[in-house]
Amino acid sequence: MHQFLKARQDVLTQIAQACQTAHRNSDDVQLLAVSKTHPSTALEEMYRCGQRAFGENYLQEALQKIADLKSLEIEWHFIGHVQRNKTKLLAENFAWVHGVDRLIIAQRLSTQRPQDMSPLNICIQVNIDAQESKDGCQPNEVMQLVEDMSQLPNIHLRGLMVIPAPNNRQAFKDAQQLFDKVKENYPTLKTWDTLSMGMSGDLLDAVQAGSTMVRVGTALFGQRDYH
Ligand SMILES: *Cc1c(COP(=O)(O)O)cnc(C)c1O
């Protein structure tokens, strides 16, 4: 069997097994293929294996791939940290932006989203385990951000995104509780359905804790070469 096809099936099987253990429906967890540093040809191969959602971290690299692969029906997710001066290109080129941690960023994305495109899906990135050098808002800032971001016309506020330190299962549980708390406080926020957490090394724990979208790179494409 082709290498990518096998890798993808292995990951989907892991997700399905984790769902079964957690008594969850495997349709409730989406696989985002993290393709940073891999060439457009690798994404195209993975697309031929059935993958549609791809996540990229670096804007210039992503824009090149989006141009290369514009004939394919790829759903592009930006999962890197969002800087203020990048919002326009993100709003114009992506379906999802996961790393939003300040209101000003969401406001700019909403204003800059082209009117002929559907609303931009965003996740609030939370520094769930109080890491010092990490991006993301503080957990106690989330409610106010939801309050403010949910008013913006051209974005759909979908949920939370976290990147805890390795082997921190409690952080996944904390993220899940925060996610549920927002859902309880904002029952009319119908778009609130996404908990973006889990990577190649910890996707089982993440799914058990309630992740609805795992972001997987290495287990699909192999090791990354940053040179
Ligand atoms: C690179 C990256 C991933 C994928 O990590 P792997 O360990 O290769 O699966 C997931 N999320 C974010 C935010 C990343 O930057």
CSV table of C-alpha atoms and ligand atoms in Angstrom, one decimal:
chain,number,residue,atom,x,y,z
A,1,MET,CA,0.0,0.0,0.0
A,2,HIS,CA,1.1,3.5,-0.7
A,3,GLN,CA,3.0,5.1,2.2
A,4,PHE,CA,0.7,8.1,2.7
A,5,LEU,CA,-2.4,6.1,2.3
A,6,LYS,CA,-1.2,3.7,5.0
A,7,ALA,CA,-0.1,6.5,7.3
A,8,ARG,CA,-3.5,8.2,7.0
A,9,GLN,CA,-5.4,5.0,7.6
A,10,ASP,CA,-3.3,4.3,10.7
A,11,VAL,CA,-4.0,7.7,12.1
A,12,LEU,CA,-7.7,7.4,11.3
A,13,THR,CA,-7.7,4.0,13.0
A,14,GLN,CA,-6.0,5.4,16.1
A,15,ILE,CA,-8.7,8.1,16.2
A,16,ALA,CA,-11.5,5.6,15.8
A,17,GLN,CA,-10.0,3.4,18.6
A,18,ALA,CA,-9.6,6.4,21.0
A,19,CYS,CA,-13.2,7.3,20.2
A,20,GLN,CA,-14.4,3.9,21.0
A,21,THR,CA,-12.6,3.8,24.3
A,22,ALA,CA,-14.1,7.2,25.2
A,23,HIS,CA,-17.6,6.2,24.0
A,24,ARG,CA,-17.5,8.8,21.4
A,25,ASN,CA,-18.6,8.8,17.8
A,26,SER,CA,-15.6,8.7,15.5
A,27,ASP,CA,-17.3,11.2,13.2
A,28,ASP,CA,-17.0,13.7,15.9
A,29,VAL,CA,-13.2,14.0,15.5
A,30,GLN,CA,-11.8,15.6,12.4
A,31,LEU,CA,-8.3,15.0,11.1
A,32,LEU,CA,-6.4,18.1,10.2
A,33,ALA,CA,-3.2,17.2,8.2
A,34,VAL,CA,-0.4,19.5,9.3
A,35,SER,CA,1.7,20.0,6.2
A,36,LYS,CA,4.2,22.7,7.2
A,37,THR,CA,7.7,22.3,5.5
A,38,HIS,CA,6.3,19.6,3.1
A,39,PRO,CA,6.2,20.4,-0.6
A,40,SER,CA,3.0,21.0,-2.5
A,41,THR,CA,3.5,17.6,-4.2
A,42,ALA,CA,3.2,15.9,-0.8
A,43,LEU,CA,0.0,17.7,-0.1
A,44,GLU,CA,-1.4,16.7,-3.4
A,45,GLU,CA,-0.6,13.0,-2.7
A,46,MET,CA,-2.3,13.2,0.6
A,47,TYR,CA,-5.3,14.8,-1.0
A,48,ARG,CA,-5.4,11.9,-3.4
A,49,CYS,CA,-5.7,9.6,-0.4
A,50,GLY,CA,-8.8,11.4,0.6
A,51,GLN,CA,-7.6,14.2,2.9
A,52,ARG,CA,-9.3,17.6,2.5
A,53,ALA,CA,-8.3,19.8,5.5
A,54,PHE,CA,-4.7,20.9,5.7
A,55,GLY,CA,-3.0,23.1,8.3
A,56,GLU,CA,-0.1,25.4,7.7
A,57,ASN,CA,2.0,27.5,10.2
A,58,TYR,CA,4.0,29.9,8.0
A,59,LEU,CA,2.1,32.4,5.8
A,60,GLN,CA,4.4,32.8,2.9
A,61,GLU,CA,4.9,29.0,2.5
A,62,ALA,CA,1.2,28.5,2.8
A,63,LEU,CA,0.4,31.1,0.2
A,64,GLN,CA,2.7,29.4,-2.3
A,65,LYS,CA,1.0,26.0,-1.7
A,66,ILE,CA,-2.5,27.6,-1.9
A,67,ALA,CA,-1.5,29.0,-5.3
A,68,ASP,CA,0.1,25.7,-6.5
A,69,LEU,CA,-3.0,23.6,-5.4
A,70,LYS,CA,-5.8,26.0,-6.3
A,71,SER,CA,-7.5,23.4,-8.5
A,72,LEU,CA,-8.0,21.1,-5.6
A,73,GLU,CA,-10.9,21.4,-3.1
A,74,ILE,CA,-8.7,21.9,0.0
A,75,GLU,CA,-9.9,23.5,3.2
A,76,TRP,CA,-7.0,25.6,4.4
A,77,HIS,CA,-6.4,26.1,8.1
A,78,PHE,CA,-3.8,28.5,9.5
A,79,ILE,CA,-2.5,27.1,12.8
A,80,GLY,CA,0.5,29.4,13.4
A,81,HIS,CA,0.6,32.4,15.7
A,82,VAL,CA,-1.3,35.4,14.1
A,83,GLN,CA,0.5,38.6,13.9
A,84,ARG,CA,-1.4,41.8,13.3
A,85,ASN,CA,0.2,42.6,9.9
A,86,LYS,CA,-0.7,39.2,8.6
A,87,THR,CA,-4.5,39.3,9.1
A,88,LYS,CA,-5.4,40.6,5.6
A,89,LEU,CA,-3.7,37.7,3.8
A,90,LEU,CA,-5.2,35.2,6.3
A,91,ALA,CA,-8.7,36.6,5.8
A,92,GLU,CA,-8.4,36.4,2.1
A,93,ASN,CA,-6.9,33.0,1.7
A,94,PHE,CA,-8.0,30.7,4.6
A,95,ALA,CA,-11.1,28.9,5.7
A,96,TRP,CA,-10.0,28.6,9.3
A,97,VAL,CA,-7.6,30.5,11.6
A,98,HIS,CA,-6.8,28.6,14.9
A,99,GLY,CA,-4.3,30.9,16.7
A,100,VAL,CA,-6.4,33.9,17.6
A,101,ASP,CA,-5.7,35.2,21.1
A,102,ARG,CA,-6.6,38.9,21.1
A,103,LEU,CA,-9.7,40.8,20.2
A,104,ILE,CA,-7.9,43.1,17.8
A,105,ILE,CA,-6.9,40.2,15.6
A,106,ALA,CA,-10.4,38.9,15.4
A,107,GLN,CA,-11.7,42.4,14.6
A,108,ARG,CA,-9.2,42.8,11.8
A,109,LEU,CA,-10.0,39.3,10.4
A,110,SER,CA,-13.7,40.1,10.4
A,111,THR,CA,-13.2,43.5,8.7
A,112,GLN,CA,-10.8,42.1,6.1
A,113,ARG,CA,-12.8,39.0,5.2
A,114,PRO,CA,-13.9,39.5,1.6
A,115,GLN,CA,-17.7,39.8,1.3
A,116,ASP,CA,-18.0,37.1,-1.4
A,117,MET,CA,-16.4,34.5,1.0
A,118,SER,CA,-18.2,32.6,3.7
A,119,PRO,CA,-17.4,33.8,7.3
A,120,LEU,CA,-13.9,32.9,8.5
A,121,ASN,CA,-13.9,30.2,11.1
A,122,ILE,CA,-11.7,31.0,14.1
A,123,CYS,CA,-10.6,29.3,17.3
A,124,ILE,CA,-9.4,31.2,20.4
A,125,GLN,CA,-5.9,30.0,21.3
A,126,VAL,CA,-5.6,29.5,25.1
A,127,ASN,CA,-2.5,29.1,27.1
A,128,ILE,CA,-4.1,26.3,29.1
A,129,ASP,CA,-1.2,25.1,31.1
A,130,ALA,CA,0.4,28.5,31.9
A,131,GLN,CA,3.5,28.0,29.8
A,132,GLU,CA,5.9,31.0,29.9
A,133,SER,CA,6.9,31.4,26.4
A,134,LYS,CA,3.7,30.3,24.8
A,135,ASP,CA,1.1,32.2,22.8
A,136,GLY,CA,-2.5,32.2,23.7
A,137,CYS,CA,-4.8,34.1,26.0
A,138,GLN,CA,-5.2,33.3,29.7
A,139,PRO,CA,-8.1,30.9,30.6
A,140,ASN,CA,-9.8,33.7,32.6
A,141,GLU,CA,-9.9,35.9,29.5
A,142,VAL,CA,-11.8,33.5,27.4
A,143,MET,CA,-15.4,34.5,28.4
A,144,GLN,CA,-14.9,38.1,27.6
A,145,LEU,CA,-13.2,37.3,24.3
A,146,VAL,CA,-16.2,35.0,23.4
A,147,GLU,CA,-18.6,37.8,24.3
A,148,ASP,CA,-16.8,40.3,22.0
A,149,MET,CA,-15.8,38.0,19.2
A,150,SER,CA,-19.2,36.5,18.8
A,151,GLN,CA,-20.6,39.9,17.8
A,152,LEU,CA,-18.3,40.2,14.8
A,153,PRO,CA,-20.1,39.8,11.4
A,154,ASN,CA,-17.7,38.0,9.2
A,155,ILE,CA,-16.3,35.4,11.5
A,156,HIS,CA,-17.7,32.2,12.9
A,157,LEU,CA,-16.3,31.6,16.4
A,158,ARG,CA,-15.9,27.8,16.4
A,159,GLY,CA,-14.1,27.0,19.7
A,160,LEU,CA,-10.7,26.7,21.4
A,161,MET,CA,-7.3,25.7,20.3
A,162,VAL,CA,-4.6,24.6,22.8
A,163,ILE,CA,-1.0,23.3,22.5
A,164,PRO,CA,-0.1,22.0,26.0
A,165,ALA,CA,3.3,20.8,27.0
A,166,PRO,CA,3.9,17.1,26.2
A,167,ASN,CA,2.4,14.5,28.5
A,168,ASN,CA,0.0,16.9,30.1
A,169,ARG,CA,-3.3,15.1,30.1
A,170,GLN,CA,-4.7,17.4,32.7
A,171,ALA,CA,-4.3,20.3,30.3
A,172,PHE,CA,-6.6,18.6,27.8
A,173,LYS,CA,-9.2,18.0,30.5
A,174,ASP,CA,-8.9,21.7,31.6
A,175,ALA,CA,-9.4,22.8,28.0
A,176,GLN,CA,-12.4,20.6,27.6
A,177,GLN,CA,-14.0,22.0,30.8
A,178,LEU,CA,-13.4,25.5,29.6
A,179,PHE,CA,-14.9,24.6,26.2
A,180,ASP,CA,-18.0,23.2,27.9
A,181,LYS,CA,-18.3,26.2,30.2
A,182,VAL,CA,-18.5,28.5,27.2
A,183,LYS,CA,-21.1,26.3,25.6
A,184,GLU,CA,-23.2,26.5,28.8
A,185,ASN,CA,-22.9,30.3,29.1
A,186,TYR,CA,-23.6,30.9,25.4
A,187,PRO,CA,-26.3,28.4,24.4
A,188,THR,CA,-27.2,30.6,21.4
A,189,LEU,CA,-23.6,30.5,20.0
A,190,LYS,CA,-24.4,27.7,17.5
A,191,THR,CA,-21.0,27.7,15.8
A,192,TRP,CA,-19.3,26.8,19.1
A,193,ASP,CA,-18.4,23.1,18.2
A,194,THR,CA,-14.6,22.8,17.9
A,195,LEU,CA,-11.9,21.8,20.4
A,196,SER,CA,-8.7,21.8,18.4
A,197,MET,CA,-6.1,19.8,20.4
A,198,GLY,CA,-3.9,16.8,20.0
A,199,MET,CA,-0.9,16.2,17.7
A,200,SER,CA,1.0,13.1,16.5
A,201,GLY,CA,2.3,12.3,20.0
A,202,ASP,CA,-0.7,12.8,22.1
A,203,LEU,CA,-3.8,12.4,20.0
A,204,LEU,CA,-5.2,9.5,22.0
A,205,ASP,CA,-5.2,11.5,25.2
A,206,ALA,CA,-6.6,14.5,23.4
A,207,VAL,CA,-9.5,12.5,21.9
A,208,GLN,CA,-10.2,10.9,25.2
A,209,ALA,CA,-10.5,14.3,26.7
A,210,GLY,CA,-12.9,15.6,24.1
A,211,SER,CA,-10.9,16.9,21.2
A,212,THR,CA,-13.0,17.4,18.0
A,213,MET,CA,-10.0,18.2,15.8
A,214,VAL,CA,-6.6,16.7,16.0
A,215,ARG,CA,-3.7,18.4,14.1
A,216,VAL,CA,-1.4,15.7,12.9
A,217,GLY,CA,1.8,16.3,11.0
A,218,THR,CA,4.6,13.8,11.6
A,219,ALA,CA,2.4,10.7,11.8
A,220,LEU,CA,1.1,11.5,8.4
A,221,PHE,CA,4.0,12.9,6.5
A,222,GLY,CA,7.1,11.7,8.4
A,223,GLN,CA,9.7,13.8,10.1
A,224,ARG,CA,10.0,17.5,9.1
A,225,ASP,CA,13.2,18.8,7.6
A,226,TYR,CA,13.5,22.5,8.4
A,227,HIS,CA,16.5,23.1,6.2
B,1,LIG,C1,3.5,21.4,13.8
B,1,LIG,C2,2.2,21.5,14.5
B,1,LIG,C3,1.4,20.3,14.7
B,1,LIG,C4,1.7,18.9,14.2
B,1,LIG,O1,2.7,18.4,15.1
B,1,LIG,P1,3.1,16.8,14.9
B,1,LIG,O2,3.8,16.5,16.1
B,1,LIG,O3,4.0,16.8,13.7
B,1,LIG,O4,1.9,16.0,14.6
B,1,LIG,C5,0.2,20.5,15.3
B,1,LIG,N1,-0.2,21.8,15.8
B,1,LIG,C6,0.6,22.8,15.7
B,1,LIG,C7,0.1,24.2,16.2
B,1,LIG,C8,1.8,22.7,15.0
B,1,LIG,O5,2.6,23.8,14.9
